[in-house]
Amino acid sequence: MKLVLIACCLLLIQSALTAIQVRYYQKSMRALVGKYKGEKGYHLFSGQSRRRIGPGSIVLLVVDESYIIQECQCMRGVSILSTFKEMEEYEGMHLGELLDRLHTSEKKRKSPALQTALQAAGEQALTAISKMRRTTSIS
C-alpha cells in the first residue's frame, strides 16, 4: 500500500513539474512571437530532441524569408530548472550553412540532443519557407 501511495505522489509531482515547464515554454514562445509581431517575413520554428537517459534539447529558431537565422534560443537539460538561452553563434547564419555544419561535424558535437533539435528546426524551416515561396510564385 505504501508503495502505491509513493508512486502516486511521484506521479503527481512529475505532472506538476511538467505543467510548470510547459508554461515556461509557452511564455518563451509568446515572447518571441511578440518581438516579431506585425513584421512580415519572419517565421518561428522549433525542434526538439528527447533522450531516455541524459539531457534533451528544445530549439526555437526565428528565420526570415531569405533563410537567414534572426534568433536562436535553446533549452537543454534534464531538470525543471532548464531555461532558454540565446545562441548568438547561429544568428545571421544561413539555414543551409547551419545544416551543412550539423551534417559534416556530426561526430564532433558535444551535445547530440542539441544537434538533433537544431537539425529538426532547421529542416522544418527550410521546407516550410520553400513551400511558401513556391505557392506565392504560382499564384
Tab-separated table of N, CA and C in Angstrom, residues 17-86:
chain	number	residue	atom	x	y	z
A	17	LEU	N	5.453	19.374	-12.202
A	17	LEU	CA	6.686	19.913	-12.770
A	17	LEU	C	6.607	20.018	-14.290
A	18	THR	N	5.955	19.055	-14.921
A	18	THR	CA	5.758	19.112	-16.366
A	18	THR	C	4.891	20.306	-16.738
A	19	ALA	N	3.839	20.562	-15.977
A	19	ALA	CA	2.965	21.713	-16.233
A	19	ALA	C	3.748	23.020	-16.116
A	20	ILE	N	4.625	23.109	-15.132
A	20	ILE	CA	5.447	24.312	-14.959
A	20	ILE	C	6.365	24.501	-16.166
A	21	GLN	N	6.976	23.422	-16.629
A	21	GLN	CA	7.888	23.522	-17.764
A	21	GLN	C	7.139	23.883	-19.052
A	22	VAL	N	5.950	23.342	-19.245
A	22	VAL	CA	5.144	23.682	-20.418
A	22	VAL	C	4.764	25.152	-20.389
A	23	ARG	N	4.423	25.658	-19.220
A	23	ARG	CA	4.105	27.085	-19.072
A	23	ARG	C	5.296	27.955	-19.447
A	24	TYR	N	6.473	27.565	-18.991
A	24	TYR	CA	7.683	28.319	-19.302
A	24	TYR	C	7.947	28.305	-20.804
A	25	TYR	N	7.767	27.156	-21.443
A	25	TYR	CA	7.951	27.035	-22.889
A	25	TYR	C	6.982	27.962	-23.625
A	26	GLN	N	5.716	27.949	-23.215
A	26	GLN	CA	4.713	28.807	-23.851
A	26	GLN	C	5.037	30.282	-23.647
A	27	LYS	N	5.503	30.631	-22.459
A	27	LYS	CA	5.863	32.020	-22.166
A	27	LYS	C	7.027	32.468	-23.056
A	28	SER	N	8.018	31.625	-23.215
A	28	SER	CA	9.165	31.948	-24.063
A	28	SER	C	8.748	32.071	-25.522
A	29	MET	N	7.872	31.182	-25.951
A	29	MET	CA	7.380	31.212	-27.325
A	29	MET	C	6.590	32.502	-27.575
A	30	ARG	N	5.724	32.858	-26.633
A	30	ARG	CA	4.938	34.095	-26.763
A	30	ARG	C	5.835	35.325	-26.811
A	31	ALA	N	6.898	35.324	-26.021
A	31	ALA	CA	7.828	36.456	-26.016
A	31	ALA	C	8.493	36.612	-27.382
A	32	LEU	N	8.887	35.511	-27.984
A	32	LEU	CA	9.498	35.574	-29.315
A	32	LEU	C	8.493	36.027	-30.365
A	33	VAL	N	7.289	35.497	-30.295
A	33	VAL	CA	6.245	35.893	-31.246
A	33	VAL	C	5.940	37.382	-31.087
A	34	GLY	N	5.842	37.855	-29.850
A	34	GLY	CA	5.570	39.266	-29.588
A	34	GLY	C	6.654	40.181	-30.117
A	35	LYS	N	7.874	39.728	-30.070
A	35	LYS	CA	9.005	40.529	-30.544
A	35	LYS	C	8.915	40.792	-32.046
A	36	TYR	N	8.406	39.825	-32.799
A	36	TYR	CA	8.334	39.954	-34.257
A	36	TYR	C	6.910	40.179	-34.764
A	37	LYS	N	5.979	40.401	-33.856
A	37	LYS	CA	4.581	40.587	-34.246
A	37	LYS	C	4.441	41.845	-35.103
A	38	GLY	N	3.678	41.730	-36.167
A	38	GLY	CA	3.441	42.857	-37.052
A	38	GLY	C	4.508	43.019	-38.127
A	39	GLU	N	5.612	42.319	-38.001
A	39	GLU	CA	6.665	42.379	-39.012
A	39	GLU	C	6.485	41.204	-39.963
A	40	LYS	N	6.481	41.488	-41.246
A	40	LYS	CA	6.293	40.426	-42.234
A	40	LYS	C	7.632	39.782	-42.584
A	41	GLY	N	7.549	38.521	-42.951
A	41	GLY	CA	8.731	37.833	-43.444
A	41	GLY	C	9.529	37.088	-42.397
A	42	TYR	N	9.032	37.007	-41.171
A	42	TYR	CA	9.726	36.268	-40.117
A	42	TYR	C	8.877	35.072	-39.707
A	43	HIS	N	9.541	33.945	-39.475
A	43	HIS	CA	8.840	32.716	-39.133
A	43	HIS	C	9.519	32.052	-37.943
A	44	LEU	N	8.709	31.468	-37.065
A	44	LEU	CA	9.208	30.792	-35.872
A	44	LEU	C	9.101	29.283	-36.064
A	45	PHE	N	10.191	28.588	-35.777
A	45	PHE	CA	10.229	27.131	-35.889
A	45	PHE	C	10.833	26.560	-34.620
A	46	SER	N	10.422	25.351	-34.287
A	46	SER	CA	11.006	24.707	-33.107
A	46	SER	C	11.384	23.273	-33.440
A	47	GLY	N	12.385	22.808	-32.742
A	47	GLY	CA	12.830	21.429	-32.876
A	47	GLY	C	13.138	20.897	-31.495
A	48	GLN	N	12.950	19.615	-31.317
A	48	GLN	CA	13.231	19.041	-30.002
A	48	GLN	C	13.895	17.683	-30.152
A	49	SER	N	14.593	17.313	-29.120
A	49	SER	CA	15.224	16.004	-29.064
A	49	SER	C	15.110	15.500	-27.642
A	50	ARG	N	14.460	14.374	-27.489
A	50	ARG	CA	14.299	13.780	-26.156
A	50	ARG	C	15.215	12.579	-26.047
A	51	ARG	N	15.768	12.403	-24.897
A	51	ARG	CA	16.626	11.258	-24.616
A	51	ARG	C	16.041	10.481	-23.452
A	52	ARG	N	16.152	9.179	-23.505
A	52	ARG	CA	15.691	8.373	-22.365
A	52	ARG	C	16.600	8.603	-21.173
A	53	ILE	N	17.883	8.603	-21.454
A	53	ILE	CA	18.863	8.877	-20.407
A	53	ILE	C	19.714	10.034	-20.898
A	54	GLY	N	19.873	11.047	-20.081
A	54	GLY	CA	20.671	12.200	-20.467
A	54	GLY	C	19.795	13.384	-20.822
A	55	PRO	N	20.441	14.512	-21.048
A	55	PRO	CA	19.695	15.748	-21.304
A	55	PRO	C	19.068	15.792	-22.696
A	56	GLY	N	17.906	16.402	-22.774
A	56	GLY	CA	17.239	16.648	-24.041
A	56	GLY	C	17.418	18.109	-24.416
A	57	SER	N	16.909	18.496	-25.578
A	57	SER	CA	17.039	19.880	-26.038
A	57	SER	C	15.789	20.319	-26.778
A	58	ILE	N	15.489	21.609	-26.645
A	58	ILE	CA	14.441	22.254	-27.431
A	58	ILE	C	15.065	23.503	-28.028
A	59	VAL	N	14.847	23.717	-29.326
A	59	VAL	CA	15.411	24.867	-30.021
A	59	VAL	C	14.281	25.689	-30.623
A	60	LEU	N	14.358	27.008	-30.480
A	60	LEU	CA	13.441	27.938	-31.130
A	60	LEU	C	14.254	28.762	-32.123
A	61	LEU	N	13.844	28.746	-33.394
A	61	LEU	CA	14.531	29.496	-34.443
A	61	LEU	C	13.586	30.517	-35.056
A	62	VAL	N	14.043	31.754	-35.201
A	62	VAL	CA	13.317	32.761	-35.962
A	62	VAL	C	14.113	32.957	-37.246
A	63	VAL	N	13.445	32.708	-38.385
A	63	VAL	CA	14.112	32.740	-39.684
A	63	VAL	C	13.353	33.693	-40.599
A	64	ASP	N	14.095	34.464	-41.411
A	64	ASP	CA	13.426	35.365	-42.349
A	64	ASP	C	13.227	34.677	-43.705
A	65	GLU	N	12.637	35.402	-44.643
A	65	GLU	CA	12.311	34.852	-45.964
A	65	GLU	C	13.554	34.473	-46.767
A	66	SER	N	14.703	35.044	-46.415
A	66	SER	CA	15.956	34.753	-47.122
A	66	SER	C	16.709	33.593	-46.491
A	67	TYR	N	16.058	32.869	-45.597
A	67	TYR	CA	16.643	31.714	-44.899
A	67	TYR	C	17.764	32.108	-43.930
A	68	ILE	N	17.746	33.336	-43.456
A	68	ILE	CA	18.755	33.801	-42.502
A	68	ILE	C	18.179	33.683	-41.093
A	69	ILE	N	18.949	33.102	-40.186
A	69	ILE	CA	18.515	32.936	-38.798
A	69	ILE	C	18.626	34.281	-38.091
A	70	GLN	N	17.499	34.782	-37.608
A	70	GLN	CA	17.477	36.055	-36.896
A	70	GLN	C	17.703	35.861	-35.401
A	71	GLU	N	17.191	34.757	-34.892
A	71	GLU	CA	17.311	34.479	-33.461
A	71	GLU	C	17.298	32.971	-33.245
A	72	CYS	N	18.098	32.532	-32.293
A	72	CYS	CA	18.164	31.109	-31.962
A	72	CYS	C	18.243	30.983	-30.445
A	73	GLN	N	17.298	30.264	-29.870
A	73	GLN	CA	17.291	30.021	-28.427
A	73	GLN	C	17.235	28.519	-28.188
A	74	CYS	N	17.922	28.091	-27.152
A	74	CYS	CA	17.999	26.664	-26.857
A	74	CYS	C	17.766	26.418	-25.378
A	75	MET	N	17.014	25.377	-25.086
A	75	MET	CA	16.847	24.911	-23.710
A	75	MET	C	17.335	23.470	-23.694
A	76	ARG	N	18.322	23.208	-22.847
A	76	ARG	CA	18.812	21.837	-22.748
A	76	ARG	C	19.034	21.474	-21.293
A	77	GLY	N	18.826	20.218	-21.016
A	77	GLY	CA	18.996	19.745	-19.659
A	77	GLY	C	17.973	18.690	-19.308
A	78	VAL	N	18.037	18.237	-18.072
A	78	VAL	CA	17.125	17.197	-17.615
A	78	VAL	C	16.203	17.688	-16.508
A	79	SER	N	16.421	18.884	-16.033
A	79	SER	CA	15.641	19.336	-14.881
A	79	SER	C	14.647	20.421	-15.260
A	80	ILE	N	13.769	20.692	-14.338
A	80	ILE	CA	12.764	21.738	-14.483
A	80	ILE	C	13.415	23.118	-14.473
A	81	LEU	N	14.640	23.193	-13.996
A	81	LEU	CA	15.343	24.466	-13.872
A	81	LEU	C	15.991	24.923	-15.174
A	82	SER	N	15.908	24.124	-16.229
A	82	SER	CA	16.480	24.495	-17.524
A	82	SER	C	15.734	25.694	-18.086
A	83	THR	N	16.478	26.628	-18.672
A	83	THR	CA	15.872	27.819	-19.270
A	83	THR	C	16.383	27.990	-20.698
A	84	PHE	N	15.684	28.804	-21.479
A	84	PHE	CA	16.127	29.101	-22.835
A	84	PHE	C	17.296	30.071	-22.775
A	85	LYS	N	18.300	29.798	-23.600
A	85	LYS	CA	19.475	30.659	-23.680
A	85	LYS	C	19.693	31.038	-25.135
A	86	GLU	N	20.106	32.303	-25.336
A	86	GLU	CA	20.431	32.781	-26.680
A	86	GLU	C	21.645	32.027	-27.200
